[in-house]
Structures are given as structure tokens and as C-alpha cells.
XYZ file of C-alpha atoms in Angstrom:
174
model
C 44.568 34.555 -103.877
C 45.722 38.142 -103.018
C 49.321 38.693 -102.544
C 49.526 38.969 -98.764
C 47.452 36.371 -98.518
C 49.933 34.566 -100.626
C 52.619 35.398 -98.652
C 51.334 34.319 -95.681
C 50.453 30.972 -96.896
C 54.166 30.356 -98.130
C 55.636 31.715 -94.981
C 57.107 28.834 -92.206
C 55.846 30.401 -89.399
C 52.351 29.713 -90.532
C 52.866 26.691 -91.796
C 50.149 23.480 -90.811
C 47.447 26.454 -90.767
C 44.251 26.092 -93.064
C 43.154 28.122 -95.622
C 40.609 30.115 -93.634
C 43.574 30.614 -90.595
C 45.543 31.988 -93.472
C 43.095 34.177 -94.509
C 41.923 35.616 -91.241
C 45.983 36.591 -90.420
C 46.237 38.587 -94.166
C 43.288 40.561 -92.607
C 45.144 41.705 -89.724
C 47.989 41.897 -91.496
C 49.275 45.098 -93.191
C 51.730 46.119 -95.687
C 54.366 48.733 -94.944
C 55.981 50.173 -97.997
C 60.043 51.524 -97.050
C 62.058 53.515 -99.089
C 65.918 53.419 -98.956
C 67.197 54.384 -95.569
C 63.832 54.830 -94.174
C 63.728 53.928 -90.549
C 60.699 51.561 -89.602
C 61.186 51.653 -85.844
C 63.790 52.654 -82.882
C 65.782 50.943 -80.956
C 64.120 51.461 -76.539
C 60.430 51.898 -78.182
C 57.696 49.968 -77.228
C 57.059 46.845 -79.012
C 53.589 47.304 -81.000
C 53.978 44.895 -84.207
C 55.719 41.789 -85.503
C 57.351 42.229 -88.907
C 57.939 39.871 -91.926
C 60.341 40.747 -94.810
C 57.896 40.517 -98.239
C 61.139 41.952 -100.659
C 64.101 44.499 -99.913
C 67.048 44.463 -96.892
C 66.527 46.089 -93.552
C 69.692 46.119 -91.221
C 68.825 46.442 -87.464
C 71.539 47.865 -85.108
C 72.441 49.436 -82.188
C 73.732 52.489 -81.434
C 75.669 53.841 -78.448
C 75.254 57.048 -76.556
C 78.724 58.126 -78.532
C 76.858 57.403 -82.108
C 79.022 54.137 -83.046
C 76.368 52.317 -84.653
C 76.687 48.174 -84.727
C 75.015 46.148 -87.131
C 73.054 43.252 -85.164
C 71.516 41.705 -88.426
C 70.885 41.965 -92.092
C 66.967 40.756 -92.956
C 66.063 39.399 -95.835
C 62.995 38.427 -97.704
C 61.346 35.885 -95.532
C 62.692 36.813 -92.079
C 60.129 38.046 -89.124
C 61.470 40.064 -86.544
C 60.591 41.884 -82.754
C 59.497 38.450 -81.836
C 61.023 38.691 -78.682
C 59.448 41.788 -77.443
C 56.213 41.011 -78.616
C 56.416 37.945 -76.814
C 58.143 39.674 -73.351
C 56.693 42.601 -73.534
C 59.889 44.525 -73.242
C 61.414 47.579 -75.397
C 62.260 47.156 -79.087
C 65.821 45.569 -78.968
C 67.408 47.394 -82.012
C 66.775 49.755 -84.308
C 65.195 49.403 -88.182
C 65.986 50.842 -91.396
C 65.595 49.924 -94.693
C 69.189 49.372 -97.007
C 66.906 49.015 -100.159
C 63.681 49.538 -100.849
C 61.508 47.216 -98.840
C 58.205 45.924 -98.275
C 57.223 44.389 -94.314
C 53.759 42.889 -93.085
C 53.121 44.376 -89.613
C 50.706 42.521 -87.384
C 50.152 44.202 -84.158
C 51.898 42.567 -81.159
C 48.343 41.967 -79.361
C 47.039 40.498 -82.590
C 49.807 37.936 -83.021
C 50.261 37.157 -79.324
C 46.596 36.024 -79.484
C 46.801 33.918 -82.757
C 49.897 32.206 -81.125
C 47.688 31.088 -78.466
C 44.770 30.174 -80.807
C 46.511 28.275 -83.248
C 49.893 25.971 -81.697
C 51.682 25.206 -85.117
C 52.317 29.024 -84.942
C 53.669 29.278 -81.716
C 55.699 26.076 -82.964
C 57.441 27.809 -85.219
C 58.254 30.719 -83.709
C 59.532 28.780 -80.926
C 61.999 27.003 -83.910
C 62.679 29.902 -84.974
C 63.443 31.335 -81.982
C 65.910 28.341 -80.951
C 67.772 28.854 -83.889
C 68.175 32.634 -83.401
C 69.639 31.378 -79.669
C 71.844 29.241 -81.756
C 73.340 31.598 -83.735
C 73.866 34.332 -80.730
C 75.998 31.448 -79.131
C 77.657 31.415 -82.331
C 78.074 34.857 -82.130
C 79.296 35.136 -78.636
C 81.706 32.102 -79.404
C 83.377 33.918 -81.997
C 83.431 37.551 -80.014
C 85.268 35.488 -77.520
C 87.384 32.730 -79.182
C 88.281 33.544 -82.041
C 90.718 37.062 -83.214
C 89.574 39.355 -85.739
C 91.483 37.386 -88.809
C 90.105 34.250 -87.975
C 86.310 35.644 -87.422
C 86.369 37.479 -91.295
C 87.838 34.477 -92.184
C 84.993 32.600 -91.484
C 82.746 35.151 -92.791
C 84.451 35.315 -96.119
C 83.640 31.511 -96.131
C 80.009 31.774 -95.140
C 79.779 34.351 -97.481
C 81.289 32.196 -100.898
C 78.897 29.478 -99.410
C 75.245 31.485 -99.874
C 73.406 31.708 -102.435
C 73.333 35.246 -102.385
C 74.363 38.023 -105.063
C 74.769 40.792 -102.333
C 77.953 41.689 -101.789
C 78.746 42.474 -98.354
C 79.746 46.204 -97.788
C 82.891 46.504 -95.313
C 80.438 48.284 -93.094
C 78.304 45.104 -93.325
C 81.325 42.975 -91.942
């Protein structure tokens, strides 16, 4: 089985499809190699691809008209993002780069709107995973509100002992 392929098999949003589903998304699939700081797309552009993490960090953020840049999220091997705007049709929510080297599959938004419609166990799980990304922006928000700066790296720091993870979060990173 070639690697994409591979990949796309063990992936959860394309989980319950066949072999041959599997194998007709690795063809529309394509692999985007990133070096180290390498910016894969900006924050306002149109949204023309859905992304997976194969290997490597990409931190997406947002930046304001002063040049204070905010870290939105840290992806990691496994994670898809621009769901949303391939699904809304709206601008590209945050900007791209690559911490480490990195490897994405792109499938165009038109491509992967269609094979959510043709096949439901995708759209399934992207709906899951969608819900849980709502989750965690309540989460989010909760904290931005609630709770003071102590208290919110606090819990970080504990979230952070928890994973299994050997990255070490950067200050910039918290």
C-alpha cells in the first residue's frame, strides 16, 4: 500500500470507508513538503484545500494590524485543519507555518466538499471532530473569562505533565 494511501486508511476522519474509497481520496490527495518556518497559507485568503498533518508541527495564528501575533493552535501529526472554511466557504481563519519540518496532504476544498457528500461516515467525522473543536473554544473562552492569568498557566502546566508528549512548550507557545 503506498504511504498516502496508508495514511489515509489510518486516519479517523476516513474511518468506515472501503478500500477502494480509500484509494480514490490518496488520488486526490497530495503531499506538501514544509521546511522550518515555511508558511503554507495566510490568514483572510480564500479557502482552496483541507490539510492533514502526516509528521512535523505547524502553529496557526493570528496577527493584528500592529504585528502582535497570537498563537490559535499547535498541529500535530494527525490533525486536519481549514475545515471550517472549506465547509462555509469563508476566508482562511488563521495563518500557517511550519515550527519543524513538516509534511501535510492537501485535498482541494471542492474535492473534499464532494466526497463528504458522497460518502456520510466522512462527513460523520468531521462533524465529531468539529464538535469537539466547539468544545474546546468554550473551553477556551471559559478560561479567557474566568479564570486570571496564574490560574490559566496553571492549568496548562497540568495539561502539559498529563500528555504524552516530549515537546516542551516554548514560553511563546504558552
Amino acid at each position: 500500500m503506498h504511504p498516502v494511501q496508508q495514511y489515509i486508511a489510518g486516519h479517523s476522519l476516513f474511518q468506515g470507508l472501503d478500500s477502494r474509497h480509500i484509494e480514490e481520496i490518496s488520488r486526490l490527495a497530495r503531499l506538501v513538503a514544509l521546511g522550518r518556518g515555511q508558511i503554507l497559507a495566510l490568514e483572510n485568503e480564500p479557502c482552496s484545500a483541507v490539510y492533514l498533518v502526516v509528521s512535523g508541527r505547524l502553529r496557526a495564528y493570528k496577527m493584528s494590524p500592529q504585528g502582535r501575533e497570537q498563537i490559535v493552535a499547535i498541529l500535530q501529526t494527525g490533525q486536519a485543519f481549514y475545515l471550517v472554511p472549506a465547509l462555509d466557504g469563508g476566508p482562511l481563519p488563521a495563518t500557517t507555518q511550519a515550527l519543524t519540518r513538516a509534511s501535510v496532504l492537501s485535498i482541494s476544498r471542492d474535492d473534499f466538499v464532494s466526497l463528504m457528500q458522497r460518502f456520510p461516515p466522512l462527513a460523520l467525522h468531521v462533524a465529531v471532530d468539529l464538535a469537539r473543536r466547539l468544545r474546546q473554544m468554550t473551553g477556551l473562552v471559559e478560561d479567557l473569562s474566568l479564570r486570571t492569568v496564574p490560574e490559566r498557566l496553571a492549568r496548562l502546566l497540568l495539561e502539559t505533565a498529563r500528555a504524552s508528549t516530549d515537546h516542551r512548550l516554548t514560553q511563546r507557545e504558552m
